Every structure is written in structure tokens, then in C-alpha cells.
GROMACS .gro file of N, CA, C and O in nm:
model
  408
    1UNK      N    1   3.575  -8.252  -4.197
    1UNK     CA    2   3.431  -8.255  -4.218
    1UNK      C    3   3.376  -8.388  -4.169
    1UNK      O    4   3.438  -8.491  -4.185
    2UNK      N    5   3.256  -8.380  -4.113
    2UNK     CA    6   3.199  -8.502  -4.058
    2UNK      C    7   3.064  -8.534  -4.122
    2UNK      O    8   3.006  -8.453  -4.193
    3UNK      N    9   3.018  -8.656  -4.097
    3UNK     CA   10   2.889  -8.705  -4.143
    3UNK      C   11   2.785  -8.678  -4.035
    3UNK      O   12   2.817  -8.671  -3.916
    4UNK      N   13   2.658  -8.668  -4.077
    4UNK     CA   14   2.547  -8.650  -3.985
    4UNK      C   15   2.428  -8.727  -4.041
    4UNK      O   16   2.403  -8.725  -4.161
    5UNK      N   17   2.355  -8.796  -3.956
    5UNK     CA   18   2.243  -8.879  -3.997
    5UNK      C   19   2.110  -8.819  -3.954
    5UNK      O   20   2.094  -8.779  -3.839
    6UNK      N   21   2.015  -8.817  -4.048
    6UNK     CA   22   1.876  -8.785  -4.016
    6UNK      C   23   1.798  -8.912  -4.048
    6UNK      O   24   1.789  -8.952  -4.164
    7UNK      N   25   1.746  -8.977  -3.945
    7UNK     CA   26   1.685  -9.109  -3.960
    7UNK      C   27   1.545  -9.112  -3.902
    7UNK      O   28   1.511  -9.033  -3.815
    8UNK      N   29   1.468  -9.208  -3.949
    8UNK     CA   30   1.335  -9.231  -3.894
    8UNK      C   31   1.335  -9.355  -3.804
    8UNK      O   32   1.232  -9.396  -3.755
    9UNK      N   33   1.452  -9.413  -3.783
    9UNK     CA   34   1.461  -9.542  -3.715
    9UNK      C   35   1.575  -9.540  -3.614
    9UNK      O   36   1.688  -9.507  -3.649
   10UNK      N   37   1.546  -9.579  -3.491
   10UNK     CA   38   1.649  -9.580  -3.386
   10UNK      C   39   1.760  -9.681  -3.415
   10UNK      O   40   1.876  -9.656  -3.384
   11UNK      N   41   1.724  -9.796  -3.474
   11UNK     CA   42   1.826  -9.897  -3.504
   11UNK      C   43   1.927  -9.845  -3.606
   11UNK      O   44   2.047  -9.870  -3.594
   12UNK      N   45   1.880  -9.771  -3.705
   12UNK     CA   46   1.970  -9.712  -3.804
   12UNK      C   47   2.062  -9.612  -3.736
   12UNK      O   48   2.183  -9.608  -3.762
   13UNK      N   49   2.007  -9.532  -3.647
   13UNK     CA   50   2.088  -9.434  -3.575
   13UNK      C   51   2.194  -9.502  -3.490
   13UNK      O   52   2.309  -9.460  -3.489
   14UNK      N   53   2.157  -9.610  -3.421
   14UNK     CA   54   2.253  -9.681  -3.336
   14UNK      C   55   2.366  -9.740  -3.423
   14UNK      O   56   2.483  -9.730  -3.388
   15UNK      N   57   2.330  -9.799  -3.536
   15UNK     CA   58   2.431  -9.855  -3.625
   15UNK      C   59   2.527  -9.750  -3.676
   15UNK      O   60   2.650  -9.771  -3.680
   16UNK      N   61   2.476  -9.635  -3.713
   16UNK     CA   62   2.562  -9.527  -3.762
   16UNK      C   63   2.646  -9.470  -3.648
   16UNK      O   64   2.763  -9.436  -3.668
   17UNK      N   65   2.589  -9.463  -3.530
   17UNK     CA   66   2.664  -9.412  -3.415
   17UNK      C   67   2.783  -9.504  -3.384
   17UNK      O   68   2.890  -9.458  -3.348
   18UNK      N   69   2.764  -9.635  -3.404
   18UNK     CA   70   2.874  -9.730  -3.384
   18UNK      C   71   2.987  -9.705  -3.484
   18UNK      O   72   3.102  -9.737  -3.457
   19UNK      N   73   2.954  -9.646  -3.598
   19UNK     CA   74   3.055  -9.611  -3.699
   19UNK      C   75   3.108  -9.470  -3.678
   19UNK      O   76   3.186  -9.421  -3.758
   20UNK      N   77   3.064  -9.404  -3.570
   20UNK     CA   78   3.113  -9.271  -3.539
   20UNK      C   79   3.032  -9.157  -3.598
   20UNK      O   80   3.076  -9.043  -3.598
   21UNK      N   81   2.914  -9.188  -3.650
   21UNK     CA   82   2.829  -9.086  -3.712
   21UNK      C   83   2.714  -9.051  -3.618
   21UNK      O   84   2.632  -9.134  -3.585
   22UNK      N   85   2.711  -8.926  -3.576
   22UNK     CA   86   2.604  -8.879  -3.489
   22UNK      C   87   2.482  -8.844  -3.574
   22UNK      O   88   2.493  -8.826  -3.695
   23UNK      N   89   2.367  -8.830  -3.510
   23UNK     CA   90   2.249  -8.795  -3.584
   23UNK      C   91   2.128  -8.778  -3.495
   23UNK      O   92   2.137  -8.773  -3.374
   24UNK      N   93   2.014  -8.772  -3.561
   24UNK     CA   94   1.887  -8.747  -3.494
   24UNK      C   95   1.781  -8.838  -3.555
   24UNK      O   96   1.789  -8.875  -3.671
   25UNK      N   97   1.682  -8.873  -3.473
   25UNK     CA   98   1.568  -8.953  -3.520
   25UNK      C   99   1.446  -8.862  -3.523
   25UNK      O  100   1.413  -8.798  -3.423
   26UNK      N  101   1.381  -8.855  -3.640
   26UNK     CA  102   1.262  -8.772  -3.658
   26UNK      C  103   1.156  -8.853  -3.733
   26UNK      O  104   1.189  -8.955  -3.794
   27UNK      N  105   1.032  -8.805  -3.729
   27UNK     CA  106   0.924  -8.881  -3.792
   27UNK      C  107   0.830  -8.798  -3.878
   27UNK      O  108   0.752  -8.854  -3.954
   28UNK      N  109   0.836  -8.666  -3.869
   28UNK     CA  110   0.744  -8.581  -3.943
   28UNK      C  111   0.821  -8.486  -4.034
   28UNK      O  112   0.937  -8.454  -4.009
   29UNK      N  113   0.753  -8.439  -4.138
   29UNK     CA  114   0.817  -8.351  -4.238
   29UNK      C  115   0.877  -8.225  -4.174
   29UNK      O  116   0.988  -8.185  -4.207
   30UNK      N  117   0.805  -8.166  -4.082
   30UNK     CA  118   0.855  -8.044  -4.017
   30UNK      C  119   0.984  -8.073  -3.939
   30UNK      O  120   1.077  -7.993  -3.939
   31UNK      N  121   0.989  -8.189  -3.873
   31UNK     CA  122   1.109  -8.228  -3.800
   31UNK      C  123   1.226  -8.251  -3.894
   31UNK      O  124   1.340  -8.215  -3.862
   32UNK      N  125   1.199  -8.309  -4.011
   32UNK     CA  126   1.304  -8.332  -4.110
   32UNK      C  127   1.361  -8.198  -4.155
   32UNK      O  128   1.483  -8.179  -4.162
   33UNK      N  129   1.274  -8.104  -4.185
   33UNK     CA  130   1.318  -7.972  -4.231
   33UNK      C  131   1.400  -7.900  -4.125
   33UNK      O  132   1.502  -7.838  -4.156
   34UNK      N  133   1.360  -7.909  -3.999
   34UNK     CA  134   1.435  -7.846  -3.890
   34UNK      C  135   1.572  -7.913  -3.873
   34UNK      O  136   1.673  -7.844  -3.854
   35UNK      N  137   1.575  -8.046  -3.878
   35UNK     CA  138   1.702  -8.118  -3.864
   35UNK      C  139   1.796  -8.084  -3.979
   35UNK      O  140   1.916  -8.066  -3.960
   36UNK      N  141   1.742  -8.074  -4.099
   36UNK     CA  142   1.823  -8.040  -4.217
   36UNK      C  143   1.876  -7.897  -4.205
   36UNK      O  144   1.993  -7.871  -4.233
   37UNK      N  145   1.791  -7.806  -4.159
   37UNK     CA  146   1.833  -7.666  -4.141
   37UNK      C  147   1.946  -7.657  -4.039
   37UNK      O  148   2.045  -7.588  -4.060
   38UNK      N  149   1.934  -7.731  -3.930
   38UNK     CA  150   2.037  -7.733  -3.827
   38UNK      C  151   2.167  -7.790  -3.881
   38UNK      O  152   2.275  -7.736  -3.857
   39UNK      N  153   2.158  -7.900  -3.955
   39UNK     CA  154   2.277  -7.962  -4.012
   39UNK      C  155   2.345  -7.871  -4.114
   39UNK      O  156   2.469  -7.862  -4.117
   40UNK      N  157   2.268  -7.802  -4.193
   40UNK     CA  158   2.325  -7.712  -4.295
   40UNK      C  159   2.392  -7.591  -4.231
   40UNK      O  160   2.486  -7.535  -4.288
   41UNK      N  161   2.347  -7.552  -4.115
   41UNK     CA  162   2.406  -7.437  -4.046
   41UNK      C  163   2.539  -7.473  -3.980
   41UNK      O  164   2.621  -7.384  -3.954
   42UNK      N  165   2.561  -7.601  -3.955
   42UNK     CA  166   2.685  -7.647  -3.892
   42UNK      C  167   2.791  -7.670  -3.999
   42UNK      O  168   2.786  -7.767  -4.073
   43UNK      N  169   2.888  -7.582  -4.009
   43UNK     CA  170   2.991  -7.588  -4.113
   43UNK      C  171   3.086  -7.706  -4.096
   43UNK      O  172   3.164  -7.735  -4.186
   44UNK      N  173   3.083  -7.775  -3.982
   44UNK     CA  174   3.169  -7.891  -3.965
   44UNK      C  175   3.110  -8.016  -4.031
   44UNK      O  176   3.178  -8.115  -4.048
   45UNK      N  177   2.981  -8.009  -4.069
   45UNK     CA  178   2.914  -8.123  -4.133
   45UNK      C  179   2.930  -8.112  -4.284
   45UNK      O  180   2.889  -8.014  -4.345
   46UNK      N  181   2.991  -8.214  -4.343
   46UNK     CA  182   3.013  -8.215  -4.487
   46UNK      C  183   2.916  -8.303  -4.562
   46UNK      O  184   2.889  -8.282  -4.680
   47UNK      N  185   2.861  -8.406  -4.494
   47UNK     CA  186   2.769  -8.500  -4.559
   47UNK      C  187   2.654  -8.529  -4.463
   47UNK      O  188   2.676  -8.566  -4.348
   48UNK      N  189   2.532  -8.513  -4.513
   48UNK     CA  190   2.412  -8.550  -4.437
   48UNK      C  191   2.356  -8.676  -4.500
   48UNK      O  192   2.326  -8.680  -4.619
   49UNK      N  193   2.344  -8.780  -4.419
   49UNK     CA  194   2.280  -8.904  -4.463
   49UNK      C  195   2.135  -8.898  -4.417
   49UNK      O  196   2.108  -8.864  -4.303
   50UNK      N  197   2.044  -8.930  -4.508
   50UNK     CA  198   1.901  -8.925  -4.473
   50UNK      C  199   1.834  -9.052  -4.525
   50UNK      O  200   1.858  -9.095  -4.637
   51UNK      N  201   1.752  -9.114  -4.441
   51UNK     CA  202   1.689  -9.239  -4.480
   51UNK      C  203   1.585  -9.216  -4.589
   51UNK      O  204   1.528  -9.108  -4.602
   52UNK      N  205   1.562  -9.320  -4.667
   52UNK     CA  206   1.473  -9.312  -4.783
   52UNK      C  207   1.332  -9.268  -4.744
   52UNK      O  208   1.270  -9.188  -4.815
   53UNK      N  209   1.282  -9.317  -4.633
   53UNK     CA  210   1.146  -9.280  -4.589
   53UNK      C  211   1.136  -9.130  -4.564
   53UNK      O  212   1.039  -9.066  -4.605
   54UNK      N  213   1.236  -9.072  -4.500
   54UNK     CA  214   1.234  -8.928  -4.473
   54UNK      C  215   1.258  -8.848  -4.599
   54UNK      O  216   1.205  -8.738  -4.615
   55UNK      N  217   1.337  -8.903  -4.690
   55UNK     CA  218   1.360  -8.836  -4.818
   55UNK      C  219   1.226  -8.820  -4.891
   55UNK      O  220   1.198  -8.713  -4.945
   56UNK      N  221   1.145  -8.924  -4.889
   56UNK     CA  222   1.014  -8.917  -4.954
   56UNK      C  223   0.920  -8.821  -4.882
   56UNK      O  224   0.834  -8.760  -4.944
   57UNK      N  225   0.938  -8.805  -4.752
   57UNK     CA  226   0.852  -8.719  -4.672
   57UNK      C  227   0.877  -8.571  -4.701
   57UNK      O  228   0.783  -8.492  -4.700
   58UNK      N  229   1.001  -8.534  -4.728
   58UNK     CA  230   1.037  -8.393  -4.750
   58UNK      C  231   1.119  -8.374  -4.877
   58UNK      O  232   1.215  -8.299  -4.880
   59UNK      N  233   1.080  -8.442  -4.981
   59UNK     CA  234   1.158  -8.443  -5.105
   59UNK      C  235   1.184  -8.303  -5.162
   59UNK      O  236   1.295  -8.269  -5.199
   60UNK      N  237   1.083  -8.218  -5.167
   60UNK     CA  238   1.099  -8.086  -5.227
   60UNK      C  239   1.200  -8.001  -5.151
   60UNK      O  240   1.287  -7.939  -5.210
   61UNK      N  241   1.190  -7.999  -5.019
   61UNK     CA  242   1.284  -7.922  -4.937
   61UNK      C  243   1.426  -7.972  -4.955
   61UNK      O  244   1.520  -7.894  -4.968
   62UNK      N  245   1.442  -8.103  -4.957
   62UNK     CA  246   1.576  -8.162  -4.972
   62UNK      C  247   1.632  -8.133  -5.109
   62UNK      O  248   1.750  -8.097  -5.123
   63UNK      N  249   1.552  -8.144  -5.214
   63UNK     CA  250   1.599  -8.114  -5.349
   63UNK      C  251   1.639  -7.967  -5.363
   63UNK      O  252   1.737  -7.935  -5.429
   64UNK      N  253   1.563  -7.879  -5.301
   64UNK     CA  254   1.598  -7.737  -5.306
   64UNK      C  255   1.734  -7.713  -5.242
   64UNK      O  256   1.816  -7.638  -5.294
   65UNK      N  257   1.759  -7.779  -5.130
   65UNK     CA  258   1.889  -7.765  -5.063
   65UNK      C  259   2.000  -7.823  -5.151
   65UNK      O  260   2.107  -7.764  -5.163
   66UNK      N  261   1.973  -7.936  -5.214
   66UNK     CA  262   2.074  -7.998  -5.301
   66UNK      C  263   2.107  -7.907  -5.420
   66UNK      O  264   2.223  -7.895  -5.458
   67UNK      N  265   2.007  -7.845  -5.477
   67UNK     CA  266   2.028  -7.762  -5.595
   67UNK      C  267   2.086  -7.625  -5.563
   67UNK      O  268   2.164  -7.571  -5.640
   68UNK      N  269   2.049  -7.567  -5.449
   68UNK     CA  270   2.088  -7.431  -5.418
   68UNK      C  271   2.204  -7.418  -5.319
   68UNK      O  272   2.270  -7.316  -5.316
   69UNK      N  273   2.226  -7.520  -5.238
   69UNK     CA  274   2.332  -7.513  -5.138
   69UNK      C  275   2.459  -7.580  -5.187
   69UNK      O  276   2.457  -7.664  -5.277
   70UNK      N  277   2.570  -7.539  -5.131
   70UNK     CA  278   2.695  -7.602  -5.170
   70UNK      C  279   2.731  -7.714  -5.072
   70UNK      O  280   2.774  -7.821  -5.114
   71UNK      N  281   2.715  -7.690  -4.946
   71UNK     CA  282   2.740  -7.792  -4.844
   71UNK      C  283   2.625  -7.789  -4.746
   71UNK      O  284   2.565  -7.685  -4.725
   72UNK      N  285   2.595  -7.897  -4.687
   72UNK     CA  286   2.655  -8.028  -4.699
   72UNK      C  287   2.599  -8.107  -4.817
   72UNK      O  288   2.492  -8.074  -4.869
   73UNK      N  289   2.669  -8.210  -4.854
   73UNK     CA  290   2.620  -8.304  -4.954
   73UNK      C  291   2.513  -8.388  -4.886
   73UNK      O  292   2.532  -8.434  -4.773
   74UNK      N  293   2.399  -8.406  -4.951
   74UNK     CA  294   2.289  -8.483  -4.892
   74UNK      C  295   2.277  -8.614  -4.968
   74UNK      O  296   2.262  -8.616  -5.090
   75UNK      N  297   2.285  -8.725  -4.893
   75UNK     CA  298   2.286  -8.858  -4.954
   75UNK      C  299   2.174  -8.941  -4.893
   75UNK      O  300   2.162  -8.952  -4.771
   76UNK      N  301   2.094  -9.002  -4.979
   76UNK     CA  302   1.987  -9.091  -4.935
   76UNK      C  303   2.044  -9.229  -4.908
   76UNK      O  304   2.122  -9.281  -4.986
   77UNK      N  305   2.007  -9.287  -4.793
   77UNK     CA  306   2.052  -9.421  -4.757
   77UNK      C  307   1.931  -9.507  -4.725
   77UNK      O  308   1.828  -9.457  -4.680
   78UNK      N  309   1.945  -9.636  -4.751
   78UNK     CA  310   1.839  -9.730  -4.716
   78UNK      C  311   1.839  -9.749  -4.565
   78UNK      O  312   1.943  -9.739  -4.501
   79UNK      N  313   1.723  -9.776  -4.509
   79UNK     CA  314   1.718  -9.803  -4.366
   79UNK      C  315   1.753  -9.949  -4.340
   79UNK      O  316   1.791 -10.022  -4.431
   80UNK      N  317   1.738  -9.994  -4.218
   80UNK     CA  318   1.780 -10.130  -4.183
   80UNK      C  319   1.698 -10.238  -4.255
   80UNK      O  320   1.739 -10.351  -4.264
   81UNK      N  321   1.582 -10.200  -4.305
   81UNK     CA  322   1.498 -10.294  -4.377
   81UNK      C  323   1.530 -10.295  -4.527
   81UNK      O  324   1.469 -10.369  -4.602
   82UNK      N  325   1.619 -10.209  -4.567
   82UNK     CA  326   1.653 -10.200  -4.709
   82UNK      C  327   1.550 -10.125  -4.790
   82UNK      O  328   1.546 -10.133  -4.911
   83UNK      N  329   1.464 -10.050  -4.720
   83UNK     CA  330   1.358  -9.976  -4.788
   83UNK      C  331   1.417  -9.863  -4.871
   83UNK      O  332   1.515  -9.802  -4.835
   84UNK      N  333   1.356  -9.840  -4.983
   84UNK     CA  334   1.400  -9.730  -5.068
   84UNK      C  335   1.472  -9.781  -5.191
   84UNK      O  336   1.536  -9.885  -5.189
   85UNK      N  337   1.457  -9.708  -5.298
   85UNK     CA  338   1.523  -9.742  -5.423
   85UNK      C  339   1.617  -9.627  -5.456
   85UNK      O  340   1.582  -9.537  -5.532
   86UNK      N  341   1.734  -9.630  -5.395
   86UNK     CA  342   1.827  -9.519  -5.402
   86UNK      C  343   1.870  -9.490  -5.545
   86UNK      O  344   1.877  -9.375  -5.586
   87UNK      N  345   1.896  -9.593  -5.625
   87UNK     CA  346   1.940  -9.568  -5.763
   87UNK      C  347   1.832  -9.499  -5.844
   87UNK      O  348   1.861  -9.411  -5.925
   88UNK      N  349   1.706  -9.535  -5.822
   88UNK     CA  350   1.596  -9.466  -5.890
   88UNK      C  351   1.586  -9.321  -5.844
   88UNK      O  352   1.558  -9.232  -5.922
   89UNK      N  353   1.610  -9.298  -5.716
   89UNK     CA  354   1.606  -9.162  -5.663
   89UNK      C  355   1.713  -9.075  -5.726
   89UNK      O  356   1.689  -8.960  -5.760
   90UNK      N  357   1.833  -9.130  -5.741
   90UNK     CA  358   1.942  -9.055  -5.803
   90UNK      C  359   1.908  -9.022  -5.947
   90UNK      O  360   1.927  -8.909  -5.992
   91UNK      N  361   1.856  -9.119  -6.020
   91UNK     CA  362   1.818  -9.096  -6.160
   91UNK      C  363   1.711  -8.988  -6.170
   91UNK      O  364   1.720  -8.898  -6.253
   92UNK      N  365   1.611  -8.994  -6.083
   92UNK     CA  366   1.504  -8.894  -6.083
   92UNK      C  367   1.560  -8.755  -6.049
   92UNK      O  368   1.525  -8.656  -6.113
   93UNK      N  369   1.650  -8.749  -5.953
   93UNK     CA  370   1.709  -8.621  -5.913
   93UNK      C  371   1.788  -8.559  -6.029
   93UNK      O  372   1.774  -8.441  -6.059
   94UNK      N  373   1.870  -8.640  -6.096
   94UNK     CA  374   1.948  -8.590  -6.210
   94UNK      C  375   1.855  -8.545  -6.321
   94UNK      O  376   1.874  -8.440  -6.381
   95UNK      N  377   1.751  -8.622  -6.348
   95UNK     CA  378   1.655  -8.585  -6.453
   95UNK      C  379   1.589  -8.451  -6.423
   95UNK      O  380   1.577  -8.367  -6.512
   96UNK      N  381   1.549  -8.430  -6.298
   96UNK     CA  382   1.486  -8.304  -6.261
   96UNK      C  383   1.585  -8.189  -6.264
   96UNK      O  384   1.550  -8.079  -6.307
   97UNK      N  385   1.707  -8.212  -6.224
   97UNK     CA  386   1.807  -8.106  -6.219
   97UNK      C  387   1.850  -8.063  -6.359
   97UNK      O  388   1.865  -7.944  -6.387
   98UNK      N  389   1.869  -8.160  -6.447
   98UNK     CA  390   1.920  -8.131  -6.582
   98UNK      C  391   1.806  -8.101  -6.678
   98UNK      O  392   1.823  -8.027  -6.774
   99UNK      N  393   1.690  -8.160  -6.652
   99UNK     CA  394   1.576  -8.137  -6.739
   99UNK      C  395   1.562  -8.235  -6.854
   99UNK      O  396   1.489  -8.210  -6.948
  100UNK      N  397   1.635  -8.348  -6.845
  100UNK     CA  398   1.623  -8.450  -6.949
  100UNK      C  399   1.597  -8.584  -6.883
  100UNK      O  400   1.634  -8.605  -6.768
  101UNK      N  401   1.533  -8.672  -6.955
  101UNK     CA  402   1.505  -8.804  -6.902
  101UNK      C  403   1.623  -8.896  -6.932
  101UNK      O  404   1.671  -8.901  -7.044
  102UNK      N  405   1.667  -8.966  -6.829
  102UNK     CA  406   1.781  -9.057  -6.845
  102UNK      C  407   1.733  -9.198  -6.862
  102UNK      O  408   1.650  -9.246  -6.794
   0.00000   0.00000   0.00000
């Protein structure tokens, strides 16, 4: 199984590509949804990395995939500027999934 990146930043994509992770750069919610649909259809992809900015852009679609799909695992990553509060996002996701406030 391999990793796949959905990023809003070319520098993030280049850095991940240097680590052997292929991906795509998108900027709009519709593009995020299409990239996610393509990645989910590819059974060789086990983990999708998505930048925090794009996670915020298509949060509902991504959460639905996380809750209803088995693979790939979708993980939010900070971009090169360190944008995003990943730990808060994880807490919010667990709270919404379980229905209790952590």
C-alpha cells in the first residue's frame, strides 16, 4: 500500500515527492472531492495525506469518507507554513464520530 498527497501547495507536493509520495495540487472544493474520489478508487493507495487548508475546504466530504469508507486512511497534515491545528481537528473528528465532547 502506498501514500498519496492532496495538497494546495506545490512546495508541499515537491517535498512529499522527494520522500516517494506522489500526489496532486488542487485549490477548489470540487477539485478536492474529485482527487479524493480518484484516490479512494485506487486500491493500491492505503493512506491519503491532505493539507489542513484543503481539509477545511471540504470537511464534510472528507468526514463522510472517513466514517463510511474502510480504505484509504485519510490524514490531515500541516503545509510548509505549519498552518492548521491537526490535534484540534482530530479531537473534533472523534467528538463528532462518537457523539461526546472530549
